[in-house]
Short mmCIF file of C-alpha atoms in Angstrom, two decimals:
data_model
loop_
_atom_site.label_atom_id
_atom_site.label_comp_id
_atom_site.label_asym_id
_atom_site.label_seq_id
_atom_site.Cartn_x
_atom_site.Cartn_y
_atom_site.Cartn_z
CA UNK V 133 128.86 -75.12 41.81
CA UNK V 134 130.50 -72.46 44.01
CA UNK V 135 129.12 -72.57 47.53
CA UNK V 136 127.74 -69.53 49.27
CA UNK V 137 130.51 -67.45 50.77
CA UNK V 138 128.17 -65.88 53.29
CA UNK V 139 127.55 -68.94 55.49
CA UNK V 140 130.55 -68.06 57.66
CA UNK V 141 131.48 -64.52 58.65
CA UNK V 142 134.74 -63.43 60.25
CA UNK V 143 134.20 -60.28 62.28
CA UNK V 144 131.01 -59.73 60.30
CA UNK V 145 132.59 -60.09 56.86
CA UNK V 146 132.76 -62.96 54.34
CA UNK V 147 136.19 -64.58 54.13
CA UNK V 148 136.41 -63.69 50.46
CA UNK V 149 136.29 -60.02 51.37
CA UNK V 150 139.53 -60.49 53.33
CA UNK V 151 141.01 -62.49 50.46
CA UNK V 152 140.28 -59.81 47.88
CA UNK V 153 141.58 -57.09 50.19
CA UNK V 154 144.87 -58.94 50.56
CA UNK V 155 144.99 -59.35 46.79
CA UNK V 156 145.38 -55.59 46.39
CA UNK V 157 149.04 -55.96 47.44
CA UNK V 158 149.72 -59.32 45.81
CA UNK V 159 152.03 -60.44 43.02
CA UNK V 160 149.58 -62.18 40.73
CA UNK V 161 151.90 -62.49 37.73
CA UNK V 162 154.68 -64.13 39.75
CA UNK V 163 152.26 -66.56 41.40
CA UNK V 164 150.80 -67.53 38.04
CA UNK V 165 154.28 -68.37 36.74
CA UNK V 166 154.86 -70.59 39.77
CA UNK V 167 151.52 -72.32 39.22
CA UNK V 168 151.17 -72.68 35.43
CA UNK V 169 147.77 -73.73 34.20
CA UNK V 170 146.04 -73.10 37.52
CA UNK V 171 142.96 -70.91 37.24
CA UNK V 172 141.98 -67.98 39.47
CA UNK V 173 145.34 -67.27 41.08
CA UNK V 174 145.50 -64.05 43.09
CA UNK V 175 149.11 -64.16 44.25
CA UNK V 176 148.55 -63.69 47.98
CA UNK V 177 151.55 -63.96 50.29
CA UNK V 178 151.61 -67.12 52.40
CA UNK V 179 152.31 -65.25 55.69
CA UNK V 180 149.14 -63.19 55.11
CA UNK V 181 147.11 -66.33 54.47
CA UNK V 182 148.52 -67.93 57.61
CA UNK V 183 147.44 -64.96 59.72
CA UNK V 184 143.95 -65.19 58.28
CA UNK V 185 143.88 -68.96 58.87
CA UNK V 186 144.81 -68.48 62.52
CA UNK V 187 141.95 -66.02 62.99
CA UNK V 188 139.49 -68.45 61.44
CA UNK V 189 140.83 -71.33 63.54
CA UNK V 190 140.18 -69.26 66.67
CA UNK V 191 136.58 -68.61 65.65
CA UNK V 192 133.81 -70.94 64.47
CA UNK V 193 136.06 -72.96 62.20
CA UNK V 194 133.51 -75.75 61.80
CA UNK V 195 131.10 -73.30 60.19
CA UNK V 196 133.88 -72.09 57.91
CA UNK V 197 134.88 -75.61 56.85
CA UNK V 198 131.27 -76.57 56.21
CA UNK V 199 131.05 -74.05 53.39
CA UNK V 200 134.59 -72.88 52.64
CA UNK V 201 134.77 -71.08 49.27
CA UNK V 202 137.17 -72.46 46.69
CA UNK V 203 136.95 -70.29 43.58
CA UNK V 204 140.45 -68.86 44.03
CA UNK V 205 143.55 -70.99 44.47
CA UNK V 206 144.33 -69.09 47.65
CA UNK V 207 140.92 -69.96 49.09
CA UNK V 208 141.81 -73.62 48.69
CA UNK V 209 145.16 -72.96 50.32
CA UNK V 210 143.43 -71.17 53.19
CA UNK V 211 141.17 -74.19 53.68
CA UNK V 212 144.22 -76.39 54.22
CA UNK V 213 145.97 -73.87 56.45
CA UNK V 214 142.95 -73.63 58.75
CA UNK V 215 143.07 -77.42 59.18
CA UNK V 216 146.62 -77.02 60.43
CA UNK V 217 145.73 -74.48 63.12
CA UNK V 218 142.57 -75.91 64.67
CA UNK V 219 142.65 -77.99 67.86
CA UNK V 220 141.36 -81.43 66.84
CA UNK V 221 139.59 -83.62 69.36
CA UNK V 222 140.66 -87.17 70.17
CA UNK V 223 138.53 -88.57 67.35
CA UNK V 224 141.20 -88.77 64.66
CA UNK V 225 138.70 -90.12 62.14
CA UNK V 226 136.64 -86.96 62.46
CA UNK V 227 139.69 -84.81 61.82
CA UNK V 228 140.81 -86.94 58.88
CA UNK V 229 137.37 -86.59 57.32
CA UNK V 230 137.99 -82.83 57.20
CA UNK V 231 141.42 -83.43 55.66
CA UNK V 232 139.93 -85.69 52.99
CA UNK V 233 137.51 -82.98 51.93
CA UNK V 234 140.46 -80.63 51.55
CA UNK V 235 142.55 -83.10 49.55
CA UNK V 236 139.71 -83.44 47.04
CA UNK V 237 139.97 -79.74 46.13
CA UNK V 238 143.77 -79.51 45.79
CA UNK V 239 144.53 -78.07 42.36
CA UNK V 240 148.17 -76.99 42.62
CA UNK V 241 151.44 -77.93 44.27
CA UNK V 242 151.21 -74.73 46.32
CA UNK V 243 147.89 -75.74 47.86
CA UNK V 244 149.19 -79.24 48.53
CA UNK V 245 152.56 -78.42 50.03
CA UNK V 246 151.40 -75.64 52.36
CA UNK V 247 149.28 -78.09 54.38
CA UNK V 248 150.33 -79.39 57.78
CA UNK V 249 148.54 -81.61 60.27
CA UNK V 250 147.05 -79.95 63.34
CA UNK V 251 147.77 -80.96 66.90
CA UNK V 252 150.79 -81.18 69.13
CA UNK V 253 153.67 -83.60 68.59
CA UNK V 254 152.14 -85.75 71.31
CA UNK V 255 148.78 -85.80 69.50
CA UNK V 256 150.35 -86.70 66.17
CA UNK V 257 152.53 -89.34 67.78
CA UNK V 258 149.55 -90.98 69.47
CA UNK V 259 147.80 -91.26 66.10
CA UNK V 260 150.86 -91.86 63.91
CA UNK V 261 149.87 -95.38 62.86
CA UNK V 262 146.46 -94.22 61.67
CA UNK V 263 147.88 -91.17 59.86
CA UNK V 264 150.45 -93.39 58.15
CA UNK V 265 147.76 -95.75 56.86
CA UNK V 266 145.67 -92.76 55.83
CA UNK V 267 148.48 -91.23 53.77
CA UNK V 268 149.28 -94.57 52.14
CA UNK V 269 145.79 -94.58 50.65
CA UNK V 270 146.61 -91.40 48.71
CA UNK V 271 149.92 -92.74 47.45
CA UNK V 272 147.91 -95.58 45.89
CA UNK V 273 145.51 -93.14 44.18
CA UNK V 274 145.39 -92.52 40.44
CA UNK V 275 144.92 -88.75 40.86
CA UNK V 276 147.96 -86.49 40.51
CA UNK V 277 147.46 -84.23 43.51
CA UNK V 278 146.22 -87.00 45.79
CA UNK V 279 149.43 -88.92 45.12
CA UNK V 280 151.50 -85.77 45.63
CA UNK V 281 149.72 -85.14 48.93
CA UNK V 282 150.56 -88.64 50.13
CA UNK V 283 154.19 -88.39 49.03
CA UNK V 284 154.80 -84.91 50.45
CA UNK V 285 153.09 -85.58 53.78
CA UNK V 286 154.89 -88.87 54.36
CA UNK V 287 158.08 -86.99 53.53
CA UNK V 288 157.27 -84.38 56.17
CA UNK V 289 156.21 -86.78 58.91
CA UNK V 290 157.51 -90.30 58.30
CA UNK V 291 161.13 -90.34 57.17
CA UNK V 292 162.31 -92.40 60.12
CA UNK V 293 163.69 -95.82 61.01
CA UNK V 294 160.26 -97.43 61.05
CA UNK V 295 159.13 -96.23 57.62
CA UNK V 296 162.14 -95.51 55.41
CA UNK V 297 162.24 -98.90 53.68
CA UNK V 298 158.50 -98.87 53.01
CA UNK V 299 158.79 -95.36 51.60
CA UNK V 300 161.33 -96.55 49.05
CA UNK V 301 158.92 -99.30 48.07
CA UNK V 302 156.16 -96.75 47.59
CA UNK V 303 158.31 -94.58 45.35
CA UNK V 304 159.04 -97.57 43.13
CA UNK V 305 155.35 -98.50 42.99
CA UNK V 306 154.16 -95.10 41.74
CA UNK V 307 153.48 -95.10 38.01
CA UNK V 308 151.88 -91.79 37.16
CA UNK V 309 152.85 -89.42 34.36
CA UNK V 310 151.92 -86.28 36.28
CA UNK V 311 154.80 -83.80 36.54
CA UNK V 312 153.89 -82.89 40.12
CA UNK V 313 153.93 -86.52 41.16
CA UNK V 314 157.38 -87.08 39.69
CA UNK V 315 158.76 -83.92 41.29
CA UNK V 316 157.25 -84.85 44.67
CA UNK V 317 158.95 -88.23 44.58
CA UNK V 318 162.27 -86.62 43.60
CA UNK V 319 161.93 -84.12 46.44
CA UNK V 320 161.11 -86.89 48.90
CA UNK V 321 164.09 -88.99 47.80
CA UNK V 322 166.36 -86.00 48.40
CA UNK V 323 164.98 -85.67 51.94
CA UNK V 324 165.50 -89.39 52.51
CA UNK V 325 169.11 -88.92 51.42
CA UNK V 326 169.72 -86.21 54.00
CA UNK V 327 168.41 -88.46 56.78
CA UNK V 328 169.75 -91.78 55.47
CA UNK V 329 172.51 -91.13 52.90
CA UNK V 330 173.98 -94.62 52.57
CA UNK V 331 170.60 -96.33 52.66
CA UNK V 332 169.30 -93.96 50.00
CA UNK V 333 172.32 -94.51 47.75
CA UNK V 334 171.72 -98.25 47.98
CA UNK V 335 168.09 -97.65 47.11
CA UNK V 336 169.01 -95.53 44.09
CA UNK V 337 171.27 -98.30 42.77
CA UNK V 338 168.25 -100.59 42.44
CA UNK V 339 165.44 -98.02 42.13
CA UNK V 340 162.64 -98.70 39.67
CA UNK V 341 161.97 -95.00 39.17
CA UNK V 342 161.53 -93.75 35.61
CA UNK V 343 164.57 -91.92 34.24
CA UNK V 344 163.09 -88.44 34.70
CA UNK V 345 162.19 -89.00 38.37
CA UNK V 346 165.47 -90.78 39.07
CA UNK V 347 167.62 -88.01 37.60
CA UNK V 348 165.54 -85.32 39.30
CA UNK V 349 166.09 -87.15 42.60
CA UNK V 350 169.84 -86.98 42.00
CA UNK V 351 169.63 -83.32 40.97
CA UNK V 352 167.58 -82.21 43.97
CA UNK V 353 169.88 -84.07 46.34
CA UNK V 354 172.96 -82.46 44.80
CA UNK V 355 171.30 -79.05 45.13
CA UNK V 356 170.77 -79.55 48.87
CA UNK V 357 173.08 -77.55 51.13
CA UNK V 358 172.70 -80.39 53.67
CA UNK V 359 174.64 -82.82 51.47
CA UNK V 360 178.44 -82.62 51.55
CA UNK V 361 180.61 -82.37 48.45
CA UNK V 362 181.93 -85.91 48.71
CA UNK V 363 178.41 -87.29 48.58
CA UNK V 364 177.53 -84.98 45.70
CA UNK V 365 180.48 -86.35 43.72
CA UNK V 366 179.24 -89.90 44.29
CA UNK V 367 175.79 -88.92 43.12
CA UNK V 368 176.94 -87.16 39.94
CA UNK V 369 178.31 -90.39 38.48
CA UNK V 370 175.05 -92.19 39.26
CA UNK V 371 172.99 -90.15 36.79
CA UNK V 372 171.29 -92.14 34.08
CA UNK V 373 172.18 -91.24 30.50
#
């Protein structure tokens, strides 16, 4: 059931009022094409949603998160954006409990991929081990967007010397038919290639990825402007038939 949108007011108005106002200048048709099958898409511009999220994060964000509306896709996206702009306290478990509630309402790649963790680099670094374990739990899920969240967030925050080998192991362990899982893994592999080209090539030689995900990984890496032509030539001959 849709929660009351009146529990939290921003400058005396429900958040949905701001959402619908922004929708007057949106591109609904284009957004629907980018998010096929997703219901209640308004087509709001991400910069506009970010500005709104910052305003909410500077106000009583706890009241907002306690009853954040989620009828429209962009309301779900806003929920995640707010979590990226608040100032979390030292209790990482408390913050992650908010993130978990958000992950449960993700219904599109747009909502998933626009999320970022709050806090300074120092804050994230001090809690990196816990965040890593937290994200691993989603990679092991059986739900499409939970897996995508885990894959995309580890891609954003953990492609480094300490985690690269374990990431490859995770990609091989994922067996889910969801299109947005497969594309997330392919995207992540392409990012791994940029950071660790030789290591990623060696991984691809033995990868247990299904053919679709494997070939998409090759394709997305070749499409990257951060990969030189010599590497792209090596990758082209590695495609599976």
